[in-house]
């Protein structure tokens, strides 16, 4: 399958919001927001969030099949770093090349902007996502204790990093 990576804008609000609802409902380990918080986001608000320019999408033709956050740290002393997340591919496209191509798009964009380190947090129980990130070269840098509480139950996150400088990771 041929996928296309691109920045999301307000015009993608409805598709993006539909994927967020699926993700928050079916993959609570993969999202910080709850389903209720996601449902409270109006399409107008979704458009405003996308307009800020920190969300990327992976498309099959005109269909948005996955999305991720991509935020570069702006302070001068941290401009070599960027945070990735949330990171989600709709269930019908999990196990295809969509997630890998979305991360390849992020890596390529990051490199083009001079970013040398990608960073993300992942629930220590999210085995599929951890395997996916490690396959792409991310390493566990630290364990973040009690980072989120899902329905009152404490969860730990791994803080994972991917070094982009001086190594071929794509
Ligand atoms: C995380 C995500 C983007 C990865 O995309 P994907 O298409 O599922 O990833 P892939 O199929 O390419 O790779 C998954 C890997 O995990 C493996 N895997 C699948 N289920 C697994 C499990 N229960 N435990 C361990 N590994 C598992 C697969 O075999 C594959 O590894 P391999 O390439 O060595 O065979 C996608 O699963 C997703 O959107 N999940 C829900 C949201 C989420 O959790 N996001 C991460 C937030 S930090």
mmCIF file with all atom_site columns, C-alpha atoms in Angstrom, residues 6-164:
data_model
loop_
_atom_site.group_PDB
_atom_site.id
_atom_site.type_symbol
_atom_site.label_atom_id
_atom_site.label_alt_id
_atom_site.label_comp_id
_atom_site.label_asym_id
_atom_site.label_entity_id
_atom_site.label_seq_id
_atom_site.pdbx_PDB_ins_code
_atom_site.Cartn_x
_atom_site.Cartn_y
_atom_site.Cartn_z
_atom_site.occupancy
_atom_site.B_iso_or_equiv
_atom_site.pdbx_formal_charge
_atom_site.auth_seq_id
_atom_site.auth_comp_id
_atom_site.auth_asym_id
_atom_site.auth_atom_id
_atom_site.pdbx_PDB_model_num
ATOM 1   C CA . UNK A 1 6   ? 1.519   15.220 5.641  1.00 0.00 ? 6   UNK A CA 1
ATOM 2   C CA . UNK A 1 7   ? 0.762   17.931 8.154  1.00 0.00 ? 7   UNK A CA 1
ATOM 3   C CA . UNK A 1 8   ? -2.878  18.038 9.269  1.00 0.00 ? 8   UNK A CA 1
ATOM 4   C CA . UNK A 1 9   ? -4.875  21.242 9.001  1.00 0.00 ? 9   UNK A CA 1
ATOM 5   C CA . UNK A 1 10  ? -8.371  22.399 9.941  1.00 0.00 ? 10  UNK A CA 1
ATOM 6   C CA . UNK A 1 11  ? -9.837  20.757 6.824  1.00 0.00 ? 11  UNK A CA 1
ATOM 7   C CA . UNK A 1 12  ? -9.032  17.335 8.354  1.00 0.00 ? 12  UNK A CA 1
ATOM 8   C CA . UNK A 1 13  ? -10.892 18.012 11.609 1.00 0.00 ? 13  UNK A CA 1
ATOM 9   C CA . UNK A 1 14  ? -13.748 15.522 11.079 1.00 0.00 ? 14  UNK A CA 1
ATOM 10  C CA . UNK A 1 15  ? -11.483 12.614 10.065 1.00 0.00 ? 15  UNK A CA 1
ATOM 11  C CA . UNK A 1 16  ? -9.005  13.382 12.858 1.00 0.00 ? 16  UNK A CA 1
ATOM 12  C CA . UNK A 1 17  ? -11.737 13.576 15.472 1.00 0.00 ? 17  UNK A CA 1
ATOM 13  C CA . UNK A 1 18  ? -13.205 10.227 14.300 1.00 0.00 ? 18  UNK A CA 1
ATOM 14  C CA . UNK A 1 19  ? -9.811  8.549  14.755 1.00 0.00 ? 19  UNK A CA 1
ATOM 15  C CA . UNK A 1 20  ? -9.336  10.163 18.178 1.00 0.00 ? 20  UNK A CA 1
ATOM 16  C CA . UNK A 1 21  ? -12.711 8.794  19.284 1.00 0.00 ? 21  UNK A CA 1
ATOM 17  C CA . UNK A 1 22  ? -11.801 5.293  18.073 1.00 0.00 ? 22  UNK A CA 1
ATOM 18  C CA . UNK A 1 23  ? -8.432  5.473  19.790 1.00 0.00 ? 23  UNK A CA 1
ATOM 19  C CA . UNK A 1 24  ? -9.721  6.789  23.111 1.00 0.00 ? 24  UNK A CA 1
ATOM 20  C CA . UNK A 1 25  ? -12.490 4.169  23.109 1.00 0.00 ? 25  UNK A CA 1
ATOM 21  C CA . UNK A 1 26  ? -10.550 1.086  21.972 1.00 0.00 ? 26  UNK A CA 1
ATOM 22  C CA . UNK A 1 27  ? -6.936  1.796  23.012 1.00 0.00 ? 27  UNK A CA 1
ATOM 23  C CA . UNK A 1 28  ? -6.968  3.555  26.400 1.00 0.00 ? 28  UNK A CA 1
ATOM 24  C CA . UNK A 1 29  ? -3.345  2.514  27.040 1.00 0.00 ? 29  UNK A CA 1
ATOM 25  C CA . UNK A 1 30  ? -2.324  4.531  24.010 1.00 0.00 ? 30  UNK A CA 1
ATOM 26  C CA . UNK A 1 31  ? -3.990  7.835  24.861 1.00 0.00 ? 31  UNK A CA 1
ATOM 27  C CA . UNK A 1 32  ? -3.721  10.343 27.677 1.00 0.00 ? 32  UNK A CA 1
ATOM 28  C CA . UNK A 1 33  ? -7.164  11.798 26.970 1.00 0.00 ? 33  UNK A CA 1
ATOM 29  C CA . UNK A 1 34  ? -10.270 9.921  28.087 1.00 0.00 ? 34  UNK A CA 1
ATOM 30  C CA . UNK A 1 35  ? -13.174 9.107  25.773 1.00 0.00 ? 35  UNK A CA 1
ATOM 31  C CA . UNK A 1 36  ? -15.283 11.691 27.632 1.00 0.00 ? 36  UNK A CA 1
ATOM 32  C CA . UNK A 1 37  ? -12.641 14.386 27.162 1.00 0.00 ? 37  UNK A CA 1
ATOM 33  C CA . UNK A 1 38  ? -12.346 13.479 23.490 1.00 0.00 ? 38  UNK A CA 1
ATOM 34  C CA . UNK A 1 39  ? -16.114 13.569 22.979 1.00 0.00 ? 39  UNK A CA 1
ATOM 35  C CA . UNK A 1 40  ? -16.146 17.070 24.460 1.00 0.00 ? 40  UNK A CA 1
ATOM 36  C CA . UNK A 1 41  ? -13.958 18.384 21.610 1.00 0.00 ? 41  UNK A CA 1
ATOM 37  C CA . UNK A 1 42  ? -16.136 20.199 19.079 1.00 0.00 ? 42  UNK A CA 1
ATOM 38  C CA . UNK A 1 43  ? -15.230 20.127 15.388 1.00 0.00 ? 43  UNK A CA 1
ATOM 39  C CA . UNK A 1 44  ? -14.489 23.829 15.622 1.00 0.00 ? 44  UNK A CA 1
ATOM 40  C CA . UNK A 1 45  ? -12.046 23.209 18.479 1.00 0.00 ? 45  UNK A CA 1
ATOM 41  C CA . UNK A 1 46  ? -10.515 20.266 16.581 1.00 0.00 ? 46  UNK A CA 1
ATOM 42  C CA . UNK A 1 47  ? -9.929  22.605 13.643 1.00 0.00 ? 47  UNK A CA 1
ATOM 43  C CA . UNK A 1 48  ? -8.231  25.124 15.924 1.00 0.00 ? 48  UNK A CA 1
ATOM 44  C CA . UNK A 1 49  ? -5.955  22.428 17.379 1.00 0.00 ? 49  UNK A CA 1
ATOM 45  C CA . UNK A 1 50  ? -4.974  21.234 13.908 1.00 0.00 ? 50  UNK A CA 1
ATOM 46  C CA . UNK A 1 51  ? -4.443  24.823 12.794 1.00 0.00 ? 51  UNK A CA 1
ATOM 47  C CA . UNK A 1 52  ? -1.656  25.108 15.375 1.00 0.00 ? 52  UNK A CA 1
ATOM 48  C CA . UNK A 1 53  ? 0.380   22.776 13.143 1.00 0.00 ? 53  UNK A CA 1
ATOM 49  C CA . UNK A 1 54  ? 1.504   20.112 15.621 1.00 0.00 ? 54  UNK A CA 1
ATOM 50  C CA . UNK A 1 55  ? -0.368  17.116 14.176 1.00 0.00 ? 55  UNK A CA 1
ATOM 51  C CA . UNK A 1 56  ? 0.687   14.887 11.284 1.00 0.00 ? 56  UNK A CA 1
ATOM 52  C CA . UNK A 1 57  ? -1.341  12.330 9.376  1.00 0.00 ? 57  UNK A CA 1
ATOM 53  C CA . UNK A 1 58  ? -0.842  9.245  7.243  1.00 0.00 ? 58  UNK A CA 1
ATOM 54  C CA . UNK A 1 59  ? -3.278  8.888  4.349  1.00 0.00 ? 59  UNK A CA 1
ATOM 55  C CA . UNK A 1 60  ? -4.255  6.130  1.973  1.00 0.00 ? 60  UNK A CA 1
ATOM 56  C CA . UNK A 1 61  ? -5.487  8.207  -0.947 1.00 0.00 ? 61  UNK A CA 1
ATOM 57  C CA . UNK A 1 62  ? -7.888  10.691 0.731  1.00 0.00 ? 62  UNK A CA 1
ATOM 58  C CA . UNK A 1 63  ? -8.554  8.594  3.812  1.00 0.00 ? 63  UNK A CA 1
ATOM 59  C CA . UNK A 1 64  ? -6.807  9.520  7.044  1.00 0.00 ? 64  UNK A CA 1
ATOM 60  C CA . UNK A 1 65  ? -5.716  6.172  8.540  1.00 0.00 ? 65  UNK A CA 1
ATOM 61  C CA . UNK A 1 66  ? -3.458  7.417  11.323 1.00 0.00 ? 66  UNK A CA 1
ATOM 62  C CA . UNK A 1 67  ? -2.190  10.520 13.059 1.00 0.00 ? 67  UNK A CA 1
ATOM 63  C CA . UNK A 1 68  ? 0.497   11.643 15.465 1.00 0.00 ? 68  UNK A CA 1
ATOM 64  C CA . UNK A 1 69  ? 1.614   14.701 17.362 1.00 0.00 ? 69  UNK A CA 1
ATOM 65  C CA . UNK A 1 70  ? 4.984   16.196 16.443 1.00 0.00 ? 70  UNK A CA 1
ATOM 66  C CA . UNK A 1 71  ? 6.229   19.081 18.571 1.00 0.00 ? 71  UNK A CA 1
ATOM 67  C CA . UNK A 1 72  ? 9.664   20.559 18.371 1.00 0.00 ? 72  UNK A CA 1
ATOM 68  C CA . UNK A 1 73  ? 10.968  22.136 21.549 1.00 0.00 ? 73  UNK A CA 1
ATOM 69  C CA . UNK A 1 74  ? 11.414  25.824 20.822 1.00 0.00 ? 74  UNK A CA 1
ATOM 70  C CA . UNK A 1 75  ? 13.800  27.036 23.505 1.00 0.00 ? 75  UNK A CA 1
ATOM 71  C CA . UNK A 1 76  ? 17.259  27.524 22.058 1.00 0.00 ? 76  UNK A CA 1
ATOM 72  C CA . UNK A 1 77  ? 18.924  25.062 24.431 1.00 0.00 ? 77  UNK A CA 1
ATOM 73  C CA . UNK A 1 78  ? 16.445  22.299 23.566 1.00 0.00 ? 78  UNK A CA 1
ATOM 74  C CA . UNK A 1 79  ? 15.928  22.840 19.881 1.00 0.00 ? 79  UNK A CA 1
ATOM 75  C CA . UNK A 1 80  ? 17.657  19.530 19.113 1.00 0.00 ? 80  UNK A CA 1
ATOM 76  C CA . UNK A 1 81  ? 14.681  17.683 20.657 1.00 0.00 ? 81  UNK A CA 1
ATOM 77  C CA . UNK A 1 82  ? 11.128  16.972 19.461 1.00 0.00 ? 82  UNK A CA 1
ATOM 78  C CA . UNK A 1 83  ? 8.259   15.103 21.129 1.00 0.00 ? 83  UNK A CA 1
ATOM 79  C CA . UNK A 1 84  ? 6.154   12.566 19.281 1.00 0.00 ? 84  UNK A CA 1
ATOM 80  C CA . UNK A 1 85  ? 2.669   11.656 20.463 1.00 0.00 ? 85  UNK A CA 1
ATOM 81  C CA . UNK A 1 86  ? -0.065  10.678 20.548 1.00 0.00 ? 86  UNK A CA 1
ATOM 82  C CA . UNK A 1 87  ? 0.672   8.089  17.848 1.00 0.00 ? 87  UNK A CA 1
ATOM 83  C CA . UNK A 1 88  ? -2.227  6.083  16.425 1.00 0.00 ? 88  UNK A CA 1
ATOM 84  C CA . UNK A 1 89  ? -3.183  4.007  13.401 1.00 0.00 ? 89  UNK A CA 1
ATOM 85  C CA . UNK A 1 90  ? -6.787  2.903  12.953 1.00 0.00 ? 90  UNK A CA 1
ATOM 86  C CA . UNK A 1 91  ? -7.257  -0.785 13.761 1.00 0.00 ? 91  UNK A CA 1
ATOM 87  C CA . UNK A 1 92  ? -7.995  -1.780 10.137 1.00 0.00 ? 92  UNK A CA 1
ATOM 88  C CA . UNK A 1 93  ? -4.526  -0.533 9.153  1.00 0.00 ? 93  UNK A CA 1
ATOM 89  C CA . UNK A 1 94  ? -2.532  -1.861 12.116 1.00 0.00 ? 94  UNK A CA 1
ATOM 90  C CA . UNK A 1 95  ? -0.113  -4.502 10.894 1.00 0.00 ? 95  UNK A CA 1
ATOM 91  C CA . UNK A 1 96  ? 0.270   -2.731 7.522  1.00 0.00 ? 96  UNK A CA 1
ATOM 92  C CA . UNK A 1 97  ? 3.103   -0.340 6.685  1.00 0.00 ? 97  UNK A CA 1
ATOM 93  C CA . UNK A 1 98  ? 1.050   2.734  7.727  1.00 0.00 ? 98  UNK A CA 1
ATOM 94  C CA . UNK A 1 99  ? 2.565   3.192  11.198 1.00 0.00 ? 99  UNK A CA 1
ATOM 95  C CA . UNK A 1 100 ? 6.129   2.668  9.940  1.00 0.00 ? 100 UNK A CA 1
ATOM 96  C CA . UNK A 1 101 ? 5.613   5.133  7.112  1.00 0.00 ? 101 UNK A CA 1
ATOM 97  C CA . UNK A 1 102 ? 4.136   7.711  9.505  1.00 0.00 ? 102 UNK A CA 1
ATOM 98  C CA . UNK A 1 103 ? 7.177   7.417  11.772 1.00 0.00 ? 103 UNK A CA 1
ATOM 99  C CA . UNK A 1 104 ? 9.478   7.563  8.730  1.00 0.00 ? 104 UNK A CA 1
ATOM 100 C CA . UNK A 1 105 ? 7.721   10.787 7.776  1.00 0.00 ? 105 UNK A CA 1
ATOM 101 C CA . UNK A 1 106 ? 8.291   12.183 11.258 1.00 0.00 ? 106 UNK A CA 1
ATOM 102 C CA . UNK A 1 107 ? 11.971  11.177 11.174 1.00 0.00 ? 107 UNK A CA 1
ATOM 103 C CA . UNK A 1 108 ? 12.495  12.732 7.758  1.00 0.00 ? 108 UNK A CA 1
ATOM 104 C CA . UNK A 1 109 ? 10.739  15.962 8.789  1.00 0.00 ? 109 UNK A CA 1
ATOM 105 C CA . UNK A 1 110 ? 12.670  16.086 12.065 1.00 0.00 ? 110 UNK A CA 1
ATOM 106 C CA . UNK A 1 111 ? 15.996  15.660 10.301 1.00 0.00 ? 111 UNK A CA 1
ATOM 107 C CA . UNK A 1 112 ? 15.117  18.351 7.769  1.00 0.00 ? 112 UNK A CA 1
ATOM 108 C CA . UNK A 1 113 ? 14.534  20.739 10.689 1.00 0.00 ? 113 UNK A CA 1
ATOM 109 C CA . UNK A 1 114 ? 17.786  19.870 12.431 1.00 0.00 ? 114 UNK A CA 1
ATOM 110 C CA . UNK A 1 115 ? 16.180  17.833 15.213 1.00 0.00 ? 115 UNK A CA 1
ATOM 111 C CA . UNK A 1 116 ? 18.642  15.279 16.619 1.00 0.00 ? 116 UNK A CA 1
ATOM 112 C CA . UNK A 1 117 ? 16.513  13.473 19.195 1.00 0.00 ? 117 UNK A CA 1
ATOM 113 C CA . UNK A 1 118 ? 12.916  12.229 19.087 1.00 0.00 ? 118 UNK A CA 1
ATOM 114 C CA . UNK A 1 119 ? 11.207  11.536 22.398 1.00 0.00 ? 119 UNK A CA 1
ATOM 115 C CA . UNK A 1 120 ? 8.001   9.845  23.469 1.00 0.00 ? 120 UNK A CA 1
ATOM 116 C CA . UNK A 1 121 ? 6.240   8.282  26.424 1.00 0.00 ? 121 UNK A CA 1
ATOM 117 C CA . UNK A 1 122 ? 4.584   4.868  26.231 1.00 0.00 ? 122 UNK A CA 1
ATOM 118 C CA . UNK A 1 123 ? 2.703   2.880  28.871 1.00 0.00 ? 123 UNK A CA 1
ATOM 119 C CA . UNK A 1 124 ? 4.929   0.029  30.136 1.00 0.00 ? 124 UNK A CA 1
ATOM 120 C CA . UNK A 1 125 ? 1.981   -2.349 29.510 1.00 0.00 ? 125 UNK A CA 1
ATOM 121 C CA . UNK A 1 126 ? 1.565   -1.304 25.855 1.00 0.00 ? 126 UNK A CA 1
ATOM 122 C CA . UNK A 1 127 ? 3.615   -4.205 24.489 1.00 0.00 ? 127 UNK A CA 1
ATOM 123 C CA . UNK A 1 128 ? 2.654   -3.771 20.851 1.00 0.00 ? 128 UNK A CA 1
ATOM 124 C CA . UNK A 1 129 ? 3.594   -0.088 20.756 1.00 0.00 ? 129 UNK A CA 1
ATOM 125 C CA . UNK A 1 130 ? 6.884   -0.735 22.622 1.00 0.00 ? 130 UNK A CA 1
ATOM 126 C CA . UNK A 1 131 ? 7.810   -3.467 20.144 1.00 0.00 ? 131 UNK A CA 1
ATOM 127 C CA . UNK A 1 132 ? 6.950   -1.126 17.254 1.00 0.00 ? 132 UNK A CA 1
ATOM 128 C CA . UNK A 1 133 ? 9.071   1.738  18.630 1.00 0.00 ? 133 UNK A CA 1
ATOM 129 C CA . UNK A 1 134 ? 12.026  -0.545 19.431 1.00 0.00 ? 134 UNK A CA 1
ATOM 130 C CA . UNK A 1 135 ? 11.881  -2.029 15.937 1.00 0.00 ? 135 UNK A CA 1
ATOM 131 C CA . UNK A 1 136 ? 12.359  1.503  14.618 1.00 0.00 ? 136 UNK A CA 1
ATOM 132 C CA . UNK A 1 137 ? 15.329  2.089  16.887 1.00 0.00 ? 137 UNK A CA 1
ATOM 133 C CA . UNK A 1 138 ? 13.834  3.852  19.906 1.00 0.00 ? 138 UNK A CA 1
ATOM 134 C CA . UNK A 1 139 ? 15.481  2.976  23.204 1.00 0.00 ? 139 UNK A CA 1
ATOM 135 C CA . UNK A 1 140 ? 14.092  2.973  26.745 1.00 0.00 ? 140 UNK A CA 1
ATOM 136 C CA . UNK A 1 141 ? 15.818  5.880  28.493 1.00 0.00 ? 141 UNK A CA 1
ATOM 137 C CA . UNK A 1 142 ? 13.902  5.917  31.772 1.00 0.00 ? 142 UNK A CA 1
ATOM 138 C CA . UNK A 1 143 ? 10.828  4.689  33.592 1.00 0.00 ? 143 UNK A CA 1
ATOM 139 C CA . UNK A 1 144 ? 8.373   7.382  34.624 1.00 0.00 ? 144 UNK A CA 1
ATOM 140 C CA . UNK A 1 145 ? 6.640   6.070  37.755 1.00 0.00 ? 145 UNK A CA 1
ATOM 141 C CA . UNK A 1 146 ? 2.916   6.706  38.294 1.00 0.00 ? 146 UNK A CA 1
ATOM 142 C CA . UNK A 1 147 ? 2.733   8.814  35.146 1.00 0.00 ? 147 UNK A CA 1
ATOM 143 C CA . UNK A 1 148 ? -0.984  8.270  34.468 1.00 0.00 ? 148 UNK A CA 1
ATOM 144 C CA . UNK A 1 149 ? -3.924  6.824  36.337 1.00 0.00 ? 149 UNK A CA 1
ATOM 145 C CA . UNK A 1 150 ? -6.445  4.986  34.218 1.00 0.00 ? 150 UNK A CA 1
ATOM 146 C CA . UNK A 1 151 ? -9.747  4.557  36.059 1.00 0.00 ? 151 UNK A CA 1
ATOM 147 C CA . UNK A 1 152 ? -7.849  5.168  39.275 1.00 0.00 ? 152 UNK A CA 1
ATOM 148 C CA . UNK A 1 153 ? -5.153  2.540  38.563 1.00 0.00 ? 153 UNK A CA 1
ATOM 149 C CA . UNK A 1 154 ? -1.566  3.783  38.490 1.00 0.00 ? 154 UNK A CA 1
ATOM 150 C CA . UNK A 1 155 ? 0.469   3.162  35.309 1.00 0.00 ? 155 UNK A CA 1
ATOM 151 C CA . UNK A 1 156 ? 4.151   3.657  34.581 1.00 0.00 ? 156 UNK A CA 1
ATOM 152 C CA . UNK A 1 157 ? 5.510   4.966  31.278 1.00 0.00 ? 157 UNK A CA 1
ATOM 153 C CA . UNK A 1 158 ? 8.767   4.343  29.500 1.00 0.00 ? 158 UNK A CA 1
ATOM 154 C CA . UNK A 1 159 ? 10.457  7.501  28.276 1.00 0.00 ? 159 UNK A CA 1
ATOM 155 C CA . UNK A 1 160 ? 11.920  6.449  24.911 1.00 0.00 ? 160 UNK A CA 1
ATOM 156 C CA . UNK A 1 161 ? 14.351  8.283  22.685 1.00 0.00 ? 161 UNK A CA 1
ATOM 157 C CA . UNK A 1 162 ? 15.602  7.922  19.142 1.00 0.00 ? 162 UNK A CA 1
ATOM 158 C CA . UNK A 1 163 ? 18.909  9.550  18.294 1.00 0.00 ? 163 UNK A CA 1
ATOM 159 C CA . UNK A 1 164 ? 18.883  10.925 14.756 1.00 0.00 ? 164 UNK A CA 1
#
